[in-house]
Structures are given as C-alpha cells and as structure tokens.
PDB file of C-alpha atoms in Angstrom:
ATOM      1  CA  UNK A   1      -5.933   8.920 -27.600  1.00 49.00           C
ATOM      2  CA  UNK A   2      -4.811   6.308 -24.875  1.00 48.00           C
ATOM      3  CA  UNK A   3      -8.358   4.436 -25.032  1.00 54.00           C
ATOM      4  CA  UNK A   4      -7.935   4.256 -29.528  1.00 83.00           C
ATOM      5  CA  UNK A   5      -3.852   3.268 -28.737  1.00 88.00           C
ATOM      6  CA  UNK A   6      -4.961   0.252 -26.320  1.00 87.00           C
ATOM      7  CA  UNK A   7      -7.641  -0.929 -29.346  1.00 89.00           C
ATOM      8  CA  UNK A   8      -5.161  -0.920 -31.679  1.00 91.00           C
ATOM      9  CA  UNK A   9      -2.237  -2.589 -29.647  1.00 90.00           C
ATOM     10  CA  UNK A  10      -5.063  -5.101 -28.902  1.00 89.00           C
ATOM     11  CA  UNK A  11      -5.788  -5.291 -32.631  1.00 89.00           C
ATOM     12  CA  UNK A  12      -1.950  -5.983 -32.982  1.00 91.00           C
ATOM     13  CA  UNK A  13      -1.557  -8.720 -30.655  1.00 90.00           C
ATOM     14  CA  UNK A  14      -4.436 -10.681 -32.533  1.00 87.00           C
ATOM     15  CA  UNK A  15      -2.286  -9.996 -36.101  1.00 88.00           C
ATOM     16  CA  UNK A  16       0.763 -11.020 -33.957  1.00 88.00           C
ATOM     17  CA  UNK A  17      -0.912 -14.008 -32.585  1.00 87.00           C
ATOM     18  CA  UNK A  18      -2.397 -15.488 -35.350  1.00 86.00           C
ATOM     19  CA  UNK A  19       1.054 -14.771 -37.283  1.00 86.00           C
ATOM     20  CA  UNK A  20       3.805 -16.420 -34.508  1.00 87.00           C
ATOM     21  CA  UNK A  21       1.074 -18.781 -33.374  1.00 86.00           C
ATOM     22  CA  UNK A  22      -1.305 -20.486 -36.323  1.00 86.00           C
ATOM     23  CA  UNK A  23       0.907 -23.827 -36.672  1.00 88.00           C
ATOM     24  CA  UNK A  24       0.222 -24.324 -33.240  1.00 89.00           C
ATOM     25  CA  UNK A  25      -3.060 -23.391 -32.893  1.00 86.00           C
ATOM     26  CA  UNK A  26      -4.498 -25.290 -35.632  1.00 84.00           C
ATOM     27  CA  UNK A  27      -2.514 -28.322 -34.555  1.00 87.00           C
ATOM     28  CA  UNK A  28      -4.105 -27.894 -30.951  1.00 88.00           C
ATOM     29  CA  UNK A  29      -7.763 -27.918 -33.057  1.00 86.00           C
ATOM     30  CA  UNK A  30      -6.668 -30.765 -34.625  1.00 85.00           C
ATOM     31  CA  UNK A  31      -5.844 -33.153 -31.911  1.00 87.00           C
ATOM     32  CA  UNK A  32      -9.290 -31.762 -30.152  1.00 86.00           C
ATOM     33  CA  UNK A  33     -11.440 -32.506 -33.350  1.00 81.00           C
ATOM     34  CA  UNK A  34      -9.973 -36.276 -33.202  1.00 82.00           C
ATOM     35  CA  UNK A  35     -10.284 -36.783 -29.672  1.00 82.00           C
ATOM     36  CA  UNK A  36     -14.418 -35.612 -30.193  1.00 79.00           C
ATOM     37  CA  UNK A  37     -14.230 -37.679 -33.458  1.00 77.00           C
ATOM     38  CA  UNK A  38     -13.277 -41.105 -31.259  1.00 76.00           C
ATOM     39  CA  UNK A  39     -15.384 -40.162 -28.177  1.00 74.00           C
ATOM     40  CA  UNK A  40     -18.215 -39.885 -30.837  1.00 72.00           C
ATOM     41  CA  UNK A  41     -17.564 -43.167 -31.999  1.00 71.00           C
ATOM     42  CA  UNK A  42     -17.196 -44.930 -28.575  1.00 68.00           C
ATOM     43  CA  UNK A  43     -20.853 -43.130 -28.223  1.00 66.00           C
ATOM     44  CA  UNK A  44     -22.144 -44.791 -30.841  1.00 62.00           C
ATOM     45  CA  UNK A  45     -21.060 -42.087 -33.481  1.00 59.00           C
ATOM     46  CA  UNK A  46     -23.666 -39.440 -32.121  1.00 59.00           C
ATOM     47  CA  UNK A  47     -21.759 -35.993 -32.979  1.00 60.00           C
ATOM     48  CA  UNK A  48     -22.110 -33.951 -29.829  1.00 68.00           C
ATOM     49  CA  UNK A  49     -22.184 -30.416 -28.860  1.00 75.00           C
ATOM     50  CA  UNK A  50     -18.286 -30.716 -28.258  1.00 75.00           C
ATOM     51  CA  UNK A  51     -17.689 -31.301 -31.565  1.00 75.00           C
ATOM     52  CA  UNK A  52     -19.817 -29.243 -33.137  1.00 79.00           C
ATOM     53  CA  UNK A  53     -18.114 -26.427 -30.797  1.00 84.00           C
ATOM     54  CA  UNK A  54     -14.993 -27.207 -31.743  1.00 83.00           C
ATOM     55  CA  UNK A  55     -15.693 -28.018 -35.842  1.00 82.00           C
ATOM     56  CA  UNK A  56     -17.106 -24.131 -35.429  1.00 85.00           C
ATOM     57  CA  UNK A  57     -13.891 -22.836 -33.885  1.00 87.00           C
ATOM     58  CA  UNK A  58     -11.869 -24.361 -36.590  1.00 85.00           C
ATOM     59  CA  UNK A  59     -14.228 -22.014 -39.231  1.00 86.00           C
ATOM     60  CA  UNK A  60     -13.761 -19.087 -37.467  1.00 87.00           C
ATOM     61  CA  UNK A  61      -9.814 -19.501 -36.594  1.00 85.00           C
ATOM     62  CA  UNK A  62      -9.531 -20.267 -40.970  1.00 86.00           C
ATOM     63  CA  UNK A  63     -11.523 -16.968 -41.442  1.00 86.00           C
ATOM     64  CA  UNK A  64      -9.736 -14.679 -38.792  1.00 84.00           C
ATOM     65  CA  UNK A  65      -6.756 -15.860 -40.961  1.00 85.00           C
ATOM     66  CA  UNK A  66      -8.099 -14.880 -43.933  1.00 87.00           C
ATOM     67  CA  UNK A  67      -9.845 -10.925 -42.594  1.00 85.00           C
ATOM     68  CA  UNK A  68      -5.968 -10.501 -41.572  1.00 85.00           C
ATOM     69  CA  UNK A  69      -4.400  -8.870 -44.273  1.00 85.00           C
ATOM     70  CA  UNK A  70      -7.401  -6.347 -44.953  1.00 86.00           C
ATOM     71  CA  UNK A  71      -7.771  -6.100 -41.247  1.00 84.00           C
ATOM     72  CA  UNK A  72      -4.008  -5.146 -41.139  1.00 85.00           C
ATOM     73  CA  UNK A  73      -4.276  -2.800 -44.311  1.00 88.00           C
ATOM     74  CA  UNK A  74      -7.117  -0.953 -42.978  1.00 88.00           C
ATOM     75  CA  UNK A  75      -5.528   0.202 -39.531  1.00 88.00           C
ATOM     76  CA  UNK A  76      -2.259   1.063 -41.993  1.00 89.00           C
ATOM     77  CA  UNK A  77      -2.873   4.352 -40.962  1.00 89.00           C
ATOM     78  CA  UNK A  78      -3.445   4.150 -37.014  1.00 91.00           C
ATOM     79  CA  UNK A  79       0.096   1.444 -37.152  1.00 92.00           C
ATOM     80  CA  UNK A  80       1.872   4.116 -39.031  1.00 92.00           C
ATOM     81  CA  UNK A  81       1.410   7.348 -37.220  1.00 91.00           C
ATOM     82  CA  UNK A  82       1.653   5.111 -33.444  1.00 93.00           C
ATOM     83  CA  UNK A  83       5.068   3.267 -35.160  1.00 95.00           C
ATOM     84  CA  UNK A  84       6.738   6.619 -35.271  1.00 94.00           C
ATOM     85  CA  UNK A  85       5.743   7.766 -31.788  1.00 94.00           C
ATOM     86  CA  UNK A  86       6.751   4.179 -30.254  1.00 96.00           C
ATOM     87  CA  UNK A  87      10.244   4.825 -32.163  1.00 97.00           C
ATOM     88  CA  UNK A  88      10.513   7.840 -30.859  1.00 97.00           C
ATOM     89  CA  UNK A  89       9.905   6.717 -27.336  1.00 97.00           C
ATOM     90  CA  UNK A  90      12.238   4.243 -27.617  1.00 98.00           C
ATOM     91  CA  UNK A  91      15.328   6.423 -28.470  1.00 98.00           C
ATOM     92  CA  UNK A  92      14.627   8.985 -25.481  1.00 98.00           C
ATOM     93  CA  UNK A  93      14.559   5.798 -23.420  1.00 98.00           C
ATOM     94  CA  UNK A  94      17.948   4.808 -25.042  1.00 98.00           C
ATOM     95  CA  UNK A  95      19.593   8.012 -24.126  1.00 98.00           C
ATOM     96  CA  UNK A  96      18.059   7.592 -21.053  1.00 98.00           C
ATOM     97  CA  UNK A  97      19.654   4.465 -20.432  1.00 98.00           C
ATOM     98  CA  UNK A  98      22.584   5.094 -21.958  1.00 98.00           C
ATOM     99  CA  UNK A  99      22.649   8.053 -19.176  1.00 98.00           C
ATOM    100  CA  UNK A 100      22.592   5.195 -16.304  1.00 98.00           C
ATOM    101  CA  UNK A 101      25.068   3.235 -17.603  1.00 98.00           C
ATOM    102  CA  UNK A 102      27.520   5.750 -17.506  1.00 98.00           C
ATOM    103  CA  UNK A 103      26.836   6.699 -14.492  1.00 98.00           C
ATOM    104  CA  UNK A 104      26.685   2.638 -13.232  1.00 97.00           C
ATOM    105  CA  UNK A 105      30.267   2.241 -14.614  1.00 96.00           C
ATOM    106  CA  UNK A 106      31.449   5.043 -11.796  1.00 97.00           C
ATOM    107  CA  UNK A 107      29.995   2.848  -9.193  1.00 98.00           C
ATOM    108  CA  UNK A 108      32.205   2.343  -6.514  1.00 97.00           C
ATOM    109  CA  UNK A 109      31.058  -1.194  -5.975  1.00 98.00           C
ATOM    110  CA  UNK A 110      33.904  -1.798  -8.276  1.00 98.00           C
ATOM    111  CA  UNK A 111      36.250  -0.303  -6.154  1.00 98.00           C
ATOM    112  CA  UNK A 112      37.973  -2.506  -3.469  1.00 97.00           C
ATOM    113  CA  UNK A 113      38.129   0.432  -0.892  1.00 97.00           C
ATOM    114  CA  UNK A 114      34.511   0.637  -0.740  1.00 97.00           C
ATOM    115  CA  UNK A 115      34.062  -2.207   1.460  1.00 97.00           C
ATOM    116  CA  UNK A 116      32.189  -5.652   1.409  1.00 96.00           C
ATOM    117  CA  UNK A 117      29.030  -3.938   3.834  1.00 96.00           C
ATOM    118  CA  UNK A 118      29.135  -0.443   2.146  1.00 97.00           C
ATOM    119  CA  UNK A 119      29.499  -2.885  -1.623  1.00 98.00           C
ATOM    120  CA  UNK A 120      26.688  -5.072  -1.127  1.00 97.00           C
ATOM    121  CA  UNK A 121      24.117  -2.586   0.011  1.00 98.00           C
ATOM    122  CA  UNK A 122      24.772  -0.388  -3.110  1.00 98.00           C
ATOM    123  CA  UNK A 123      24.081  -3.758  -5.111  1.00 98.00           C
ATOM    124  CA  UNK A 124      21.065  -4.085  -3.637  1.00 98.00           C
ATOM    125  CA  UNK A 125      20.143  -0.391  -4.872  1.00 98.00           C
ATOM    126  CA  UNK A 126      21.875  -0.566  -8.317  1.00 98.00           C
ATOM    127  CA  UNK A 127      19.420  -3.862  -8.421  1.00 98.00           C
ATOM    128  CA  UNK A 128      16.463  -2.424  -7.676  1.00 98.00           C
ATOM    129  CA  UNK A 129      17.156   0.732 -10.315  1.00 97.00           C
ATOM    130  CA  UNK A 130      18.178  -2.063 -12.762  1.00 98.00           C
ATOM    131  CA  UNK A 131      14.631  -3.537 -12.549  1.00 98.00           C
ATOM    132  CA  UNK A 132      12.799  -0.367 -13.176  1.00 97.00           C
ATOM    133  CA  UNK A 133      15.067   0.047 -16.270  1.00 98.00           C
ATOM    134  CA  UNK A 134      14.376  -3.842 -17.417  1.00 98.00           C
ATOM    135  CA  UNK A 135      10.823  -3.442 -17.154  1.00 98.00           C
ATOM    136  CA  UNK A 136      10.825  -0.341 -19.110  1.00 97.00           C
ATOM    137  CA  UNK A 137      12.716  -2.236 -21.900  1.00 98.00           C
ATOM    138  CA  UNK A 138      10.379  -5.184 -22.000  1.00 97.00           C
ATOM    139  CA  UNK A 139       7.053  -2.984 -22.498  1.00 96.00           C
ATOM    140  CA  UNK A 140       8.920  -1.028 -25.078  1.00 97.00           C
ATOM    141  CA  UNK A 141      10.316  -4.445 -26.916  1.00 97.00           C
ATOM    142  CA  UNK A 142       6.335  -5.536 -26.435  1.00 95.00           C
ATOM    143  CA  UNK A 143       5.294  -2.254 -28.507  1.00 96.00           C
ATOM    144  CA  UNK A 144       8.561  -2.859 -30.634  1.00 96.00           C
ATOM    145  CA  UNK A 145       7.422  -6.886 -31.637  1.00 95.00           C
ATOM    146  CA  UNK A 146       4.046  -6.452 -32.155  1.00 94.00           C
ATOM    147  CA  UNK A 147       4.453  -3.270 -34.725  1.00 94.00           C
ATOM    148  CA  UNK A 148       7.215  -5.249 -36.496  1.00 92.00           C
ATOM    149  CA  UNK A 149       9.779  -3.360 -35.432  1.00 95.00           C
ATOM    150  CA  UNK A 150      11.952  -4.938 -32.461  1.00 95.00           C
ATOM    151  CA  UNK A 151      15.575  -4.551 -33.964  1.00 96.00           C
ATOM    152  CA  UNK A 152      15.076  -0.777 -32.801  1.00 97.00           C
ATOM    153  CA  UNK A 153      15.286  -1.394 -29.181  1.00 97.00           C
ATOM    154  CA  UNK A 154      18.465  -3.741 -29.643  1.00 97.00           C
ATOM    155  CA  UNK A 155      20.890  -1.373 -28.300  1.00 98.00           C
ATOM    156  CA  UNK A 156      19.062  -0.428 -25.300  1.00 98.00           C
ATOM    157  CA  UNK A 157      18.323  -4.553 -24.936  1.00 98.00           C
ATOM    158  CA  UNK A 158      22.513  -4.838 -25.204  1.00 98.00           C
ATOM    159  CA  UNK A 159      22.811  -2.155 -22.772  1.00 98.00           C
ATOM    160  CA  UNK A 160      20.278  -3.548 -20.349  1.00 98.00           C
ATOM    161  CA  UNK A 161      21.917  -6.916 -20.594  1.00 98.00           C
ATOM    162  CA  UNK A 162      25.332  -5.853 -20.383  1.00 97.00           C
ATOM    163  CA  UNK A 163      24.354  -4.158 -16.981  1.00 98.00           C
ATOM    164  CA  UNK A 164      22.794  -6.679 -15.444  1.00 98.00           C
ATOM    165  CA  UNK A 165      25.683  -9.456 -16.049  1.00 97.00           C
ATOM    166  CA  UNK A 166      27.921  -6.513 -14.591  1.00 97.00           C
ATOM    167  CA  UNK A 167      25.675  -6.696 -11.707  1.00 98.00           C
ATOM    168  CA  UNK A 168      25.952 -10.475 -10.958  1.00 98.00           C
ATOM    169  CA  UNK A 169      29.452 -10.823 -11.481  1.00 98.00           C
ATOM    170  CA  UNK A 170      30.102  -8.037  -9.407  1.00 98.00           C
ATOM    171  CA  UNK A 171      27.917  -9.905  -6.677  1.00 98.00           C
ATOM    172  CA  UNK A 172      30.232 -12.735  -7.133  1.00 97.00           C
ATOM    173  CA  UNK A 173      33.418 -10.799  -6.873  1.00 98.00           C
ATOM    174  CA  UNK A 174      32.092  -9.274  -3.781  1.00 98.00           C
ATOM    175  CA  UNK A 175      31.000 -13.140  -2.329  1.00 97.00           C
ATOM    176  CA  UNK A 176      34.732 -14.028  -3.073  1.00 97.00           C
ATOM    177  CA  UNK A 177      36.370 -10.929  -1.409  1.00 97.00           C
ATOM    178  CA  UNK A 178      33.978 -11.395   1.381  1.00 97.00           C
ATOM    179  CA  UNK A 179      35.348 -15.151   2.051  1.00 96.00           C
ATOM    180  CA  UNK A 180      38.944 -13.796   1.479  1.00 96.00           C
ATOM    181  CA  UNK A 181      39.281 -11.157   4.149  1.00 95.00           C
ATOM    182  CA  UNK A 182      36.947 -13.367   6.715  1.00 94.00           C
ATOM    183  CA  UNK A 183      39.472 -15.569   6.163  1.00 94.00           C
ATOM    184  CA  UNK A 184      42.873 -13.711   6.289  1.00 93.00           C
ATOM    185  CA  UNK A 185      40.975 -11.438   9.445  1.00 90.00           C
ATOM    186  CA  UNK A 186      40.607 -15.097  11.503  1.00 89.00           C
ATOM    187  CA  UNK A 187      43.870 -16.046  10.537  1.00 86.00           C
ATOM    188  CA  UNK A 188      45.221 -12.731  11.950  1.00 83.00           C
ATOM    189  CA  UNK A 189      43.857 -13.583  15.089  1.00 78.00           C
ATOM    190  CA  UNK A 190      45.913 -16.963  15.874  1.00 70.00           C
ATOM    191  CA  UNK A 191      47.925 -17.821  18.271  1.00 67.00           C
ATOM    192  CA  UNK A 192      51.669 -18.495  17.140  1.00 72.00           C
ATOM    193  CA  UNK A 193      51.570 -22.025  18.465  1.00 70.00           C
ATOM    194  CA  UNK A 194      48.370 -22.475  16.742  1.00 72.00           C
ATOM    195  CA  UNK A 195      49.518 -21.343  13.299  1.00 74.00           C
ATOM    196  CA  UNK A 196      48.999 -24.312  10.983  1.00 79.00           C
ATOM    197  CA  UNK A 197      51.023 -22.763   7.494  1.00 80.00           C
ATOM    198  CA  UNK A 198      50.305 -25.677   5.899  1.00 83.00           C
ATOM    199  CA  UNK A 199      46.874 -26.002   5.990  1.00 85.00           C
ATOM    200  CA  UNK A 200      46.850 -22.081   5.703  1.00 89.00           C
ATOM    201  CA  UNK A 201      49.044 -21.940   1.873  1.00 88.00           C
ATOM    202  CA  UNK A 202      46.078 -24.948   1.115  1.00 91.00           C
ATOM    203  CA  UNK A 203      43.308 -23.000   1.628  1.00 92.00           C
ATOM    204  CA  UNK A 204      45.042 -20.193   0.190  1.00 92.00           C
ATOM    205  CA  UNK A 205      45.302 -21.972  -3.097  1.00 93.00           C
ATOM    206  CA  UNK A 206      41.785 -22.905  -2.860  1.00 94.00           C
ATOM    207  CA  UNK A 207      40.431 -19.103  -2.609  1.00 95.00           C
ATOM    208  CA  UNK A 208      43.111 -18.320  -5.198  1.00 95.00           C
ATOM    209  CA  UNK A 209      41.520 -20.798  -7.278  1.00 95.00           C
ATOM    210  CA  UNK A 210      38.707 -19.218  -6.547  1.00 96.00           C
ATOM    211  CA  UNK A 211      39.765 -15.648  -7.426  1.00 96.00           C
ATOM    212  CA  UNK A 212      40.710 -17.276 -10.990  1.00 95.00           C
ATOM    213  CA  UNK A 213      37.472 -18.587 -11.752  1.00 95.00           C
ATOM    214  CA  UNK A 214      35.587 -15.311 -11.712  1.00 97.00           C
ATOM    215  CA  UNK A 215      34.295 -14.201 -14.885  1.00 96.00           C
ATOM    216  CA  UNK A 216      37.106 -12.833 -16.821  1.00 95.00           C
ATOM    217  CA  UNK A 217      35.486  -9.210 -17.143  1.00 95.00           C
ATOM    218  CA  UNK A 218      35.999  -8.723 -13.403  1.00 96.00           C
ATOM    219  CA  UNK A 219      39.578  -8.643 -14.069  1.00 95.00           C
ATOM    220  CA  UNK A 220      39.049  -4.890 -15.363  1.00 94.00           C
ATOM    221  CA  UNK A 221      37.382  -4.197 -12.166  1.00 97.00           C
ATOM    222  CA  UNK A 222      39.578  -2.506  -9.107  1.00 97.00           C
ATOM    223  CA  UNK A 223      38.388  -4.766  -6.465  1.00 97.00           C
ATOM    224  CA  UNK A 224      39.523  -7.829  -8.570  1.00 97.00           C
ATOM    225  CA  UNK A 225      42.886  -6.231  -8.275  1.00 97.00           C
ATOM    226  CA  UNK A 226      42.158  -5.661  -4.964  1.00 97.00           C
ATOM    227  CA  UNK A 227      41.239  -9.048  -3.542  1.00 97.00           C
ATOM    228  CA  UNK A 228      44.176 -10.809  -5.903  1.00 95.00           C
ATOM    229  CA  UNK A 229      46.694  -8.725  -4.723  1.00 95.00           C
ATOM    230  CA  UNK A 230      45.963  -8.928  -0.623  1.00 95.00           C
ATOM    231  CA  UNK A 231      45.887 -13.340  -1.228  1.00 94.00           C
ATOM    232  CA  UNK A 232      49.274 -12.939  -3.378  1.00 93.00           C
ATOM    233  CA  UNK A 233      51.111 -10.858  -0.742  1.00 91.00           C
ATOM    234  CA  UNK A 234      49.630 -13.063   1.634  1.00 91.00           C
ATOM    235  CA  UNK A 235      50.778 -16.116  -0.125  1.00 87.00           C
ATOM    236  CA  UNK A 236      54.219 -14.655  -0.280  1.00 86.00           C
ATOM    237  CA  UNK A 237      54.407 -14.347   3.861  1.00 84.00           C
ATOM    238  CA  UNK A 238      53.823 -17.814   4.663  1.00 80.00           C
ATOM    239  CA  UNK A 239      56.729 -19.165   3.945  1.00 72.00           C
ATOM    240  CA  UNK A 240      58.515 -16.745   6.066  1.00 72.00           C
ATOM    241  CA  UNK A 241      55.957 -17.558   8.972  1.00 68.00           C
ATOM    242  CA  UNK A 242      57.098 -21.666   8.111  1.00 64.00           C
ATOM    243  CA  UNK A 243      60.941 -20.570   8.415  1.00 62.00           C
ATOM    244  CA  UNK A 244      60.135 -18.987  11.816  1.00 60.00           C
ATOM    245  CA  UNK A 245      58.344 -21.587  13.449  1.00 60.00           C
ATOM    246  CA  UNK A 246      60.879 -24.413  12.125  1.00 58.00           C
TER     247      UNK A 246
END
C-alpha cells in the first residue's frame, strides 16, 4: 500500500543516511561537543544543558548505527518485494524514453529549412517535455539509490543526458544561424556605393569562426550544413563584388 511504501522509503533514507553520511555527522558532533566543552570551561567548567544535549545525541547517533543492520534485515522482506516493482518501473520508463528519443531525433529543429522562429519555439517545447522526462528520472534514480540499486536506471540517465546536451547545442547552432542570416539579410540590403567587402570577408571570417567552434556533434545535424554552406558560398562572392567595384 502507498501509506506502508512511503514508511519504508522513509526507513531507507535513514539506512541511506546514516550509511553515505556517518563520517560527517559524527565529525559535525564532534566539533559541537568541543565548542560546549570550552564554553563550559570559560563558565567556570559548569556542564550545561547544551552539552548534555549534545553528549545525548552522540549516544543515540552510535546506537542508530548499531539497530542498522537488524533494522535493515528485518524489512528484508518489504525491500525485496518493492525492489522488484521499482525495477520494473524503471524499464517501462526506459522504453518509454527510449520512445521520445526516437521520436526527438526526427525533430526538425535540426533541419535548416525549418526556420530560426519556427526552430526556437519547438526548443522551447522539446524543453519543456525534456523536463517532465528529467524529473521522472531523478525520482526513479532516488528509489534506485536508496534500495541499492542505481546502475539500473543508467541507460535511461545516458539517454536523458544525451538529450538534453542535444538540446543546448542545438540552441547554440540556432543562436549562430540566427546571427548569420541577420547578417547576410542586412548586407543584402546595401547600397553599392556603400558596400565595404573588406570589412564584410572580416566579419565573415569571424561568424565562420564561429560556425567552427560549435560542438562537433552539430556537424551531423542538417542545419550545420545549412548555415556553413550559405557563409561559404557567400565567402566565395565577395571577391567578385571587390573585382566589380575596383
């Protein structure tokens, strides 16, 4: 039942806690019980209620330790029968994901003829489905850790991960195509006297630079190809504009 299952996950969190966590705790204690110890003797070595307190917390935090193996032994049971249903939940959420991310590679915000405005509102949407998915993962990878069991969800954490970057770097591509066609578009728009092919091939460079220093996956994407091949044909013009206007 859903009121026994949030018991025993709390019951697992204390066993996790106490095992990722009793180095740090007891050091914590520690420092307290010294810091008492000298305020006791700056009081004229009167033990107060604050060390006391804390002498008592150090008692109880050594015997939690010790009730955790039986504690553990006894819900052996209740850990087994809710470890196979957690598995379980976790691989129809990793066909589930595995689902999106087939359908997130057809996206066509990594297609150049989709359009910077059309591009960067699906982003926003793929983004928004992506969180959904991410906080899935982390409550299952919760469930996963704390029944001693988180290599399970690894794939689905690789898949997760591997969308997300796609996400970003697709953002980036699109900030960089953006910038590029802006660009070319006001360019376009000169006046012959006005055309400056110097200064043009220079910033030209610099966006080609630009283009360059995207993360390398991009270069599998068809708007990379996209965006690098409209700046290279461009690039190939100006000198032809120079010739004219000399």
């Amino acid at each position: 039942e859903e009121g026994n299952f949030e018991m025993l996950r709390h019951a697992m969190d204390c066993i996790y806690q106490v095992k990722t966590r009793t180095d740090e705790i007891e050091y914590e204690l520690d420092v307290l019980v010294d810091i008492a110890g000298f305020l006791a003797l700056e009081n004229g070595g009167a033990v107060g209620p604050q060390q006391i307190k804390l002498t008592q917390l150090q008692d109880s935090f050594a015997g939690a330790k010790k009730k955790m193996p039986a504690l553990k032994k006894g819900l052996r049971p209740l850990i087994e029968a809710q470890s196979e249903r957690i598995k379980a939940d976790i691989n129809d959420f990793e066909a589930k994901v595995a689902s999106h991310k087939a359908d997130f590679e057809k996206e066509p915000v990594f297609v150049y003829e989709t359009g910077c405005d059309a591009a960067y509102s699906r982003i926003d949407e793929m983004h928004h489905d992506l969180v959904d998915i991410e906080n899935g993962t982390l409550n299952l990878l919760e469930l996963a850790t704390l029944f001693e069991f988180p290599d399970v969800i690894n794939k689905t954490k690789d898949m997760v991960n591997s969308m997300r970057k796609d996400l970003i770097i697709t953002k980036n591509l699109w900030d960089t195509i953006n910038i590029v066609s802006t660009t070319l578009d006001e360019w376009q728009g000169t006046l012959w006297n006005d055309i400056n092919t110097g200064a043009m091939e220079e910033e030209s460079k610099m966006m080609a630079k630009a283009i360059k220093s995207l993360d390398k996956r991009v270069r599998t994407f068809d708007a990379f190809n996209g965006v690098d091949t409209l700046l290279k044909n461009f690039l190939v013009t100006l000198p032809a504009v120079s010739d004219l206007r000399s």
